Short mmCIF file of C-alpha atoms and ligand atoms in Angstrom, two decimals:
data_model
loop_
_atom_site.label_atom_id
_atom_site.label_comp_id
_atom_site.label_asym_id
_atom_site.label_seq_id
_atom_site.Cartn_x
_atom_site.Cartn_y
_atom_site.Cartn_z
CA UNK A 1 0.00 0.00 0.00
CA UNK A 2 1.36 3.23 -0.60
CA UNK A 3 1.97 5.42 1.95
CA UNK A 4 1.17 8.83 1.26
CA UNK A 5 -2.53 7.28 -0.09
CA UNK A 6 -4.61 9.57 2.13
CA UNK A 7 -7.68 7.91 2.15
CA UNK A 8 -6.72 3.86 3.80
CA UNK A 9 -4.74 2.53 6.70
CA UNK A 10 -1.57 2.74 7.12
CA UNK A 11 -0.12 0.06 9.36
CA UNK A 12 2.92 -0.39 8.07
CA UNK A 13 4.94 1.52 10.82
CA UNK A 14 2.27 2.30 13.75
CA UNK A 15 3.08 5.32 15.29
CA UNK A 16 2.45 6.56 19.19
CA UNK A 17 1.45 10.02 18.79
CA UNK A 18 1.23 12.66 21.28
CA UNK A 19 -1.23 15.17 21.09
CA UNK A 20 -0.50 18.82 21.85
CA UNK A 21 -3.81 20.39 21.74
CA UNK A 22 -7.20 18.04 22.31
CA UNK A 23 -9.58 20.89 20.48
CA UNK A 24 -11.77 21.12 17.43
CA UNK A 25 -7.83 19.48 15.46
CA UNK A 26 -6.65 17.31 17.91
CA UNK A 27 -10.08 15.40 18.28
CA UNK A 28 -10.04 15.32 14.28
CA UNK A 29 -6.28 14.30 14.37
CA UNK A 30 -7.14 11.34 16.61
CA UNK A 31 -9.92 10.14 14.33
CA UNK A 32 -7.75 9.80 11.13
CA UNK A 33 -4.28 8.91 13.05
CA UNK A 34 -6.36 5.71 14.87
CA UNK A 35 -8.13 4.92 11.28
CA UNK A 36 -4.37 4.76 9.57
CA UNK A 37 -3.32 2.25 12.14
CA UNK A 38 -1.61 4.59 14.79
CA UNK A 39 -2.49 5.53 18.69
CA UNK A 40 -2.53 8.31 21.01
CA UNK A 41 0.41 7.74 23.50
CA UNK A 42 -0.25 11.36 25.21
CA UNK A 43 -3.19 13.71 24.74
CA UNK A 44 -2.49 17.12 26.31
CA UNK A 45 -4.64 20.12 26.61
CA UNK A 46 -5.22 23.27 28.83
CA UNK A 47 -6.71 21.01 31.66
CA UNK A 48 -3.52 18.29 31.70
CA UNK A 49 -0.54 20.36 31.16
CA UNK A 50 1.06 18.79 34.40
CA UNK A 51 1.31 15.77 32.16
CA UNK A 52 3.04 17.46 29.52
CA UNK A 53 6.30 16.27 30.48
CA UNK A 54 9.74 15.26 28.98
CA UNK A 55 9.28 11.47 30.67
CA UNK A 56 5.67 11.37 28.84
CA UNK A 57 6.99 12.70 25.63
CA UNK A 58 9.75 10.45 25.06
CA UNK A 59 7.05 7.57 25.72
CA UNK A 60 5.59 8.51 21.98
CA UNK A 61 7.38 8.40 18.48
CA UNK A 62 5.86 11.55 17.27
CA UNK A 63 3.93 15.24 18.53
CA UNK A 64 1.27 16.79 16.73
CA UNK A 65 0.81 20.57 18.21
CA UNK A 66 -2.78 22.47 17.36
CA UNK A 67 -3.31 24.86 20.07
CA UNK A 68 -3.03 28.44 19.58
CA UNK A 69 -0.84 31.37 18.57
CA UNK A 70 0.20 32.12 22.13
CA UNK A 71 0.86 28.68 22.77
CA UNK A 72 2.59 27.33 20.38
CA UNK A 73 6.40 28.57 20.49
CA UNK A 74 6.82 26.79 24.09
CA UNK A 75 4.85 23.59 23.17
CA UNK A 76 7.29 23.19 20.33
CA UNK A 77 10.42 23.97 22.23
CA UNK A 78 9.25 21.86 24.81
CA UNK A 79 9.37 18.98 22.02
CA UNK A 80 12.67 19.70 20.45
CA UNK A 81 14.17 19.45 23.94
CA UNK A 82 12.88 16.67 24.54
CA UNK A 83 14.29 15.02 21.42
CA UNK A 84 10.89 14.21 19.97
CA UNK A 85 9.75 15.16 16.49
CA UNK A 86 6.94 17.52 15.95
CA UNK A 87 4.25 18.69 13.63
CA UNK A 88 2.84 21.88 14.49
CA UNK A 89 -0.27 23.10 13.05
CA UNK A 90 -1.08 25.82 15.67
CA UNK A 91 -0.87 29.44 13.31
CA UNK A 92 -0.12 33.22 14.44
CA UNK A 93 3.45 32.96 15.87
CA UNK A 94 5.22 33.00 13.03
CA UNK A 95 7.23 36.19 14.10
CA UNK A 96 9.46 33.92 16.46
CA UNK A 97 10.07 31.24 13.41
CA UNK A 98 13.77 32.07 13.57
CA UNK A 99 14.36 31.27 17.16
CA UNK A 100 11.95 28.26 16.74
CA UNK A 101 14.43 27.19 13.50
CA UNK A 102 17.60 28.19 15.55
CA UNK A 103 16.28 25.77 18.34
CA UNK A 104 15.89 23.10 15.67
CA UNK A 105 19.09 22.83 14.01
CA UNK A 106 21.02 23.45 18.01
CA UNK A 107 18.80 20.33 19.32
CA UNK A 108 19.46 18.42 16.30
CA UNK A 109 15.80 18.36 16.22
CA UNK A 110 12.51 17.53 14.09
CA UNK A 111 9.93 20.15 13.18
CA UNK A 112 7.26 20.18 10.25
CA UNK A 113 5.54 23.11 10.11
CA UNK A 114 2.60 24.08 7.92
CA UNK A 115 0.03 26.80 7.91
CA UNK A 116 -2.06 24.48 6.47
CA UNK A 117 -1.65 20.69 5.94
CA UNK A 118 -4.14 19.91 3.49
CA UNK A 119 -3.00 18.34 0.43
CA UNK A 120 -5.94 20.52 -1.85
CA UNK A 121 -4.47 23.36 -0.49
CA UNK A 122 -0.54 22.71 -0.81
CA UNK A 123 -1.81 21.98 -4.64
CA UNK A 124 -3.40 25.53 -4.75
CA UNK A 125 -0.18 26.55 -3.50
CA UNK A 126 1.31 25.51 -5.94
CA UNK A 127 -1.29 26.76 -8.58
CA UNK A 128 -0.72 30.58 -6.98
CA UNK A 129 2.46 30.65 -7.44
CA UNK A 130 2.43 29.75 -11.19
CA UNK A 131 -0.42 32.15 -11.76
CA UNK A 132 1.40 35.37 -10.06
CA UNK A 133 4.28 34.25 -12.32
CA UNK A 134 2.10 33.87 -15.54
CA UNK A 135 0.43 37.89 -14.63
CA UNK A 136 3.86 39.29 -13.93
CA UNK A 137 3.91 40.97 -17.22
CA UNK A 138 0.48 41.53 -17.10
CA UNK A 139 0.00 45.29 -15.14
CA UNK A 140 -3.37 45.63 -16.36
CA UNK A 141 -4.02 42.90 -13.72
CA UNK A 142 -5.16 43.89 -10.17
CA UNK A 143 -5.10 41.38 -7.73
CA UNK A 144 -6.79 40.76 -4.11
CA UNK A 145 -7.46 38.27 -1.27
CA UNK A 146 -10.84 37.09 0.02
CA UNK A 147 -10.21 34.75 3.38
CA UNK A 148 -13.02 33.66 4.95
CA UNK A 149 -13.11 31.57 8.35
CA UNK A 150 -15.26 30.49 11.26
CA UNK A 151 -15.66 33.45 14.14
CA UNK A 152 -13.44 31.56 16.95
CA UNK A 153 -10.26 31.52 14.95
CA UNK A 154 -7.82 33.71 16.90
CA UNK A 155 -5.51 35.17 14.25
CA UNK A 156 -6.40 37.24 11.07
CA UNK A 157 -5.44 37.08 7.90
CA UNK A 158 -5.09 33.47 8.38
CA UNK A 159 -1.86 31.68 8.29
CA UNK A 160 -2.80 30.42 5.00
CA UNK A 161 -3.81 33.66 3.73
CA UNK A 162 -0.17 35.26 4.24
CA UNK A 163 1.82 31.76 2.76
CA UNK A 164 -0.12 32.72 -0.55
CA UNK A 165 0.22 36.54 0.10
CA UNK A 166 3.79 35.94 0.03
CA UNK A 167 4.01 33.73 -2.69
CA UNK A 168 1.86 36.54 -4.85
CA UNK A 169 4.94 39.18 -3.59
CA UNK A 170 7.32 36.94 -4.26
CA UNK A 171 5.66 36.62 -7.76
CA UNK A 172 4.60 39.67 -8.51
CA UNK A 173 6.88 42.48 -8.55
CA UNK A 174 4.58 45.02 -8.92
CA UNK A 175 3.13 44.27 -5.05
CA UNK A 176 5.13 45.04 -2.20
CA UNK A 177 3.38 43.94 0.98
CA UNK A 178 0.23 42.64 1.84
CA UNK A 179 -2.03 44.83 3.96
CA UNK A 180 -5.15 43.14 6.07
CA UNK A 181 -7.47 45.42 4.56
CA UNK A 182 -8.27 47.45 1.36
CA UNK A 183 -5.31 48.25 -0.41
CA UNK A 184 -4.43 52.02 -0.21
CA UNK A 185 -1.79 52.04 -3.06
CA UNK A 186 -0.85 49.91 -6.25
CA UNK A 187 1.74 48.55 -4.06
CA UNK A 188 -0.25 46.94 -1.79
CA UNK A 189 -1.76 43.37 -1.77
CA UNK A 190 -5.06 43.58 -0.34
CA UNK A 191 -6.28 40.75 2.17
CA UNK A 192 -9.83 40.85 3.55
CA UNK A 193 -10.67 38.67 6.44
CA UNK A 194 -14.39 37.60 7.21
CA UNK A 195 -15.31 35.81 10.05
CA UNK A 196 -18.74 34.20 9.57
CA UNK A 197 -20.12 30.39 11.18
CA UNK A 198 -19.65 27.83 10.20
CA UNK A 199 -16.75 28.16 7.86
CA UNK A 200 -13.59 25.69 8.18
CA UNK A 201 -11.90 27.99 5.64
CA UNK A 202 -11.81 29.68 2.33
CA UNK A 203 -9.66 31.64 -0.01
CA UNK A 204 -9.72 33.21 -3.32
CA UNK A 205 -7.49 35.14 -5.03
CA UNK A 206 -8.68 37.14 -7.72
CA UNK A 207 -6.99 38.99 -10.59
CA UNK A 208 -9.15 41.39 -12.57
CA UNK A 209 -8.63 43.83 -15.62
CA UNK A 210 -11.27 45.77 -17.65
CA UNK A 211 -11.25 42.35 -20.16
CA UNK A 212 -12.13 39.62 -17.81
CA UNK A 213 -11.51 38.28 -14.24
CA UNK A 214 -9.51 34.95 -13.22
CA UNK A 215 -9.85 33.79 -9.50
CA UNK A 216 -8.78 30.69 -8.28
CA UNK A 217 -10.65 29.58 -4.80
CA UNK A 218 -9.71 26.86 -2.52
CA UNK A 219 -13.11 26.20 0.10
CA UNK A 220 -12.65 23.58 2.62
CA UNK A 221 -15.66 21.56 3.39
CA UNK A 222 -14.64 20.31 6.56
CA UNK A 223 -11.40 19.86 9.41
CA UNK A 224 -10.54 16.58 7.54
CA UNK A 225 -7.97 17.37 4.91
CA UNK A 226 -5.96 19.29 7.60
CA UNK A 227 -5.99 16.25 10.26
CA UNK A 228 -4.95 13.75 7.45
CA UNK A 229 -2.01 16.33 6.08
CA UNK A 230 -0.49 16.51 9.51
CA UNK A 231 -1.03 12.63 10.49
CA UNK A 232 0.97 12.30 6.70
CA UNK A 233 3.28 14.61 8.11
CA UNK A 234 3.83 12.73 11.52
CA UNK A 235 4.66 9.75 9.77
CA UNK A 236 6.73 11.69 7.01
CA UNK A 237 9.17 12.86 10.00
CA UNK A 238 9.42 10.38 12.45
CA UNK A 239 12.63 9.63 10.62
CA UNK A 240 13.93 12.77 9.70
CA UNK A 241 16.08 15.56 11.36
CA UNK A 242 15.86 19.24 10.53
CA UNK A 243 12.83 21.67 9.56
CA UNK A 244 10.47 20.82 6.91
CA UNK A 245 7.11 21.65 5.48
CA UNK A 246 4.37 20.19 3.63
CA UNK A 247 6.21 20.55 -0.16
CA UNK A 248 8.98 18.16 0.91
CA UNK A 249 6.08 16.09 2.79
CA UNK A 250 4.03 15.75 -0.34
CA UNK A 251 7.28 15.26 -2.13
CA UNK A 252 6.26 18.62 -4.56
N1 NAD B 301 -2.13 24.32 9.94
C1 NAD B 301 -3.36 23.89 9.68
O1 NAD B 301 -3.61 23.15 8.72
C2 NAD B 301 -4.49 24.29 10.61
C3 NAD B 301 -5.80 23.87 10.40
C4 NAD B 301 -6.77 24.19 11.35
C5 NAD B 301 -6.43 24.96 12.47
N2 NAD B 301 -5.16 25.38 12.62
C6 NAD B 301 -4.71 26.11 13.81
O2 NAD B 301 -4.58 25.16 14.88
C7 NAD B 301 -4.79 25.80 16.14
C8 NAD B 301 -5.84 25.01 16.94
O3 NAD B 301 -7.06 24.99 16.23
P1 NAD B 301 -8.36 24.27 16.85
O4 NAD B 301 -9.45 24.60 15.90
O5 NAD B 301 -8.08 22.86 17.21
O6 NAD B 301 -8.54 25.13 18.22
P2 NAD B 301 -9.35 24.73 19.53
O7 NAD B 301 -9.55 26.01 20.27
O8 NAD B 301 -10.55 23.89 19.20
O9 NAD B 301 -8.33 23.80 20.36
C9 NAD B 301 -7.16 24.29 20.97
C10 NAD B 301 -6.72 23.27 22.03
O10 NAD B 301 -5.47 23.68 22.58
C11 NAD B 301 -5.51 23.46 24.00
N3 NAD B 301 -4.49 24.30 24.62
C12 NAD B 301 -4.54 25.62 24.90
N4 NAD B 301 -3.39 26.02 25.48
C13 NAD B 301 -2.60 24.90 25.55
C14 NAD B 301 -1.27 24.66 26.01
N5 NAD B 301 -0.52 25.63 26.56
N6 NAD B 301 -0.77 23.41 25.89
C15 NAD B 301 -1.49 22.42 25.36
N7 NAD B 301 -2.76 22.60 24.91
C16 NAD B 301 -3.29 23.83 25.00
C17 NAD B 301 -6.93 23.78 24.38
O11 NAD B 301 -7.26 23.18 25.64
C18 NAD B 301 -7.68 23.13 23.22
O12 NAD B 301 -7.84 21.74 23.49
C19 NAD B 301 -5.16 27.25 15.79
O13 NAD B 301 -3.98 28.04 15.86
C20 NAD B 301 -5.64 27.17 14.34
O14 NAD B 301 -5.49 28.39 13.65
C21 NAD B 301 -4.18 25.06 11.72
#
């Protein structure tokens, strides 16, 4: 069987996970990680954090952290010096990624991180970058974000919404930075956030000139892509050393 098929078990290698984070993604993490053959070693949430120790960690193969912005910097340090791999999920703290990174490679340590772990959307990813490249020449071409999630997600624009805000920049030479709001100058890369229930997520990026329009628009229907992308992960780095993300877990 192969084993980056998302959809059946894989038993190959069982993995004990631990589970940082036992909310709306940790329950959905359990659900696909048990179905591909794997178990929960440690499940740890606001209530159990006294159990959230080195001696419980090093009981498991593998962590998978969704818990929250504030959060998530410790949990993962906590991890790395611990000498356990880990797969964080939790988004809005990526302005401490170097020290998290420096950690890494000092601890000789394991990390995937992804704003997003579905496969659909690492594919749209992909197709954003391409399509910035392809309008490049194009200046007629205006382009803007729509990001649209439920109304108890803590950060804004979502993580998701500034990986393919940066790949537009990165793209695109005629923007310069994204802004989380209407754009005030040519420059700027407008990302509008709506928070409306339910909504596990959706984005669309949308390029328009006086000719036509062309948006591409990635909606996810439920939590399920993102808890099978990060159990892919977990098993992805359980043999690995050094930081990754989802391209080199889906092998793009
Ligand atoms: N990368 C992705 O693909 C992806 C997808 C969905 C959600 N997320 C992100 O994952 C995070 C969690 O999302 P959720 O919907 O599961 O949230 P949630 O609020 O349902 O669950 C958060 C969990 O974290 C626990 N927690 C809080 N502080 C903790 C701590 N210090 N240590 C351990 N556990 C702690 C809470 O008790 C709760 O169980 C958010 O940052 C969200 O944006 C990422």
């Amino acid at each position: 069987m192969d084993s980056t098929n998302t959809t059946s078990a894989f038993t190959k290698n069982p993995l004990r996970i631990a589970l940082i984070g036992y909310g709306k993604m940790g329950k959905a993490i359990e659900e696909i990680a048990v179905n591909r053959g794997h178990s929960i070693g440690l499940k740890i949430d606001i209530n159990s954090l006294n159990d959230f120790t080195k001696e419980n960690l090093q009981q498991c193969d593998v962590a998978i952290e969704f818990t929250s912005p504030h959060t998530a910097v410790q949990n993962i340090l906590t991890c790395i010096e611990a000498g356990i791999p880990i797969v964080c999920g939790s988004t809005g703290w990526l302005a401490r990624w170097e020290e998290v990174k420096q950690a890494c490679e000092a601890f000789k340590g394991s990390l995937v991180y992804a704003s997003n772990y579905s496969v659909g959307v690492n594919v749209f990813f992909e197709v954003n970058q391409l399509l910035a490249r392809l309008m490049n020449p194009h200046t007629e071409y205006e382009v803007n974000m729509l990001e649209i999630h439920h109304t108890e997600k803590k950060d804004a624009p979502s993580g998701t919404a500034i990986t393919l805000a940066e790949q537009i920049l990165e793209n695109l030479g005629r923007k310069k930075e994204w802004v989380n709001q209407h754009n005030a100058t040519p420059e700027e890369l407008s990302i509008i956030s709506e928070r409306i229930d339910p909504a596990p997520g959706t984005h669309k990026i949308k390029y328009s000139s006086n000719i036509d329009d062309i948006e591409i628009i990635h909606t996810a229907h439920n939590r399920q892509g993102f808890a099978t992308g990060a159990v892919l992960a977990a098993e992805f780095i359980k043999t690995k050393k050094g930081v990754f993300s989802m391209k080199d877990v889906l092998g793009f």
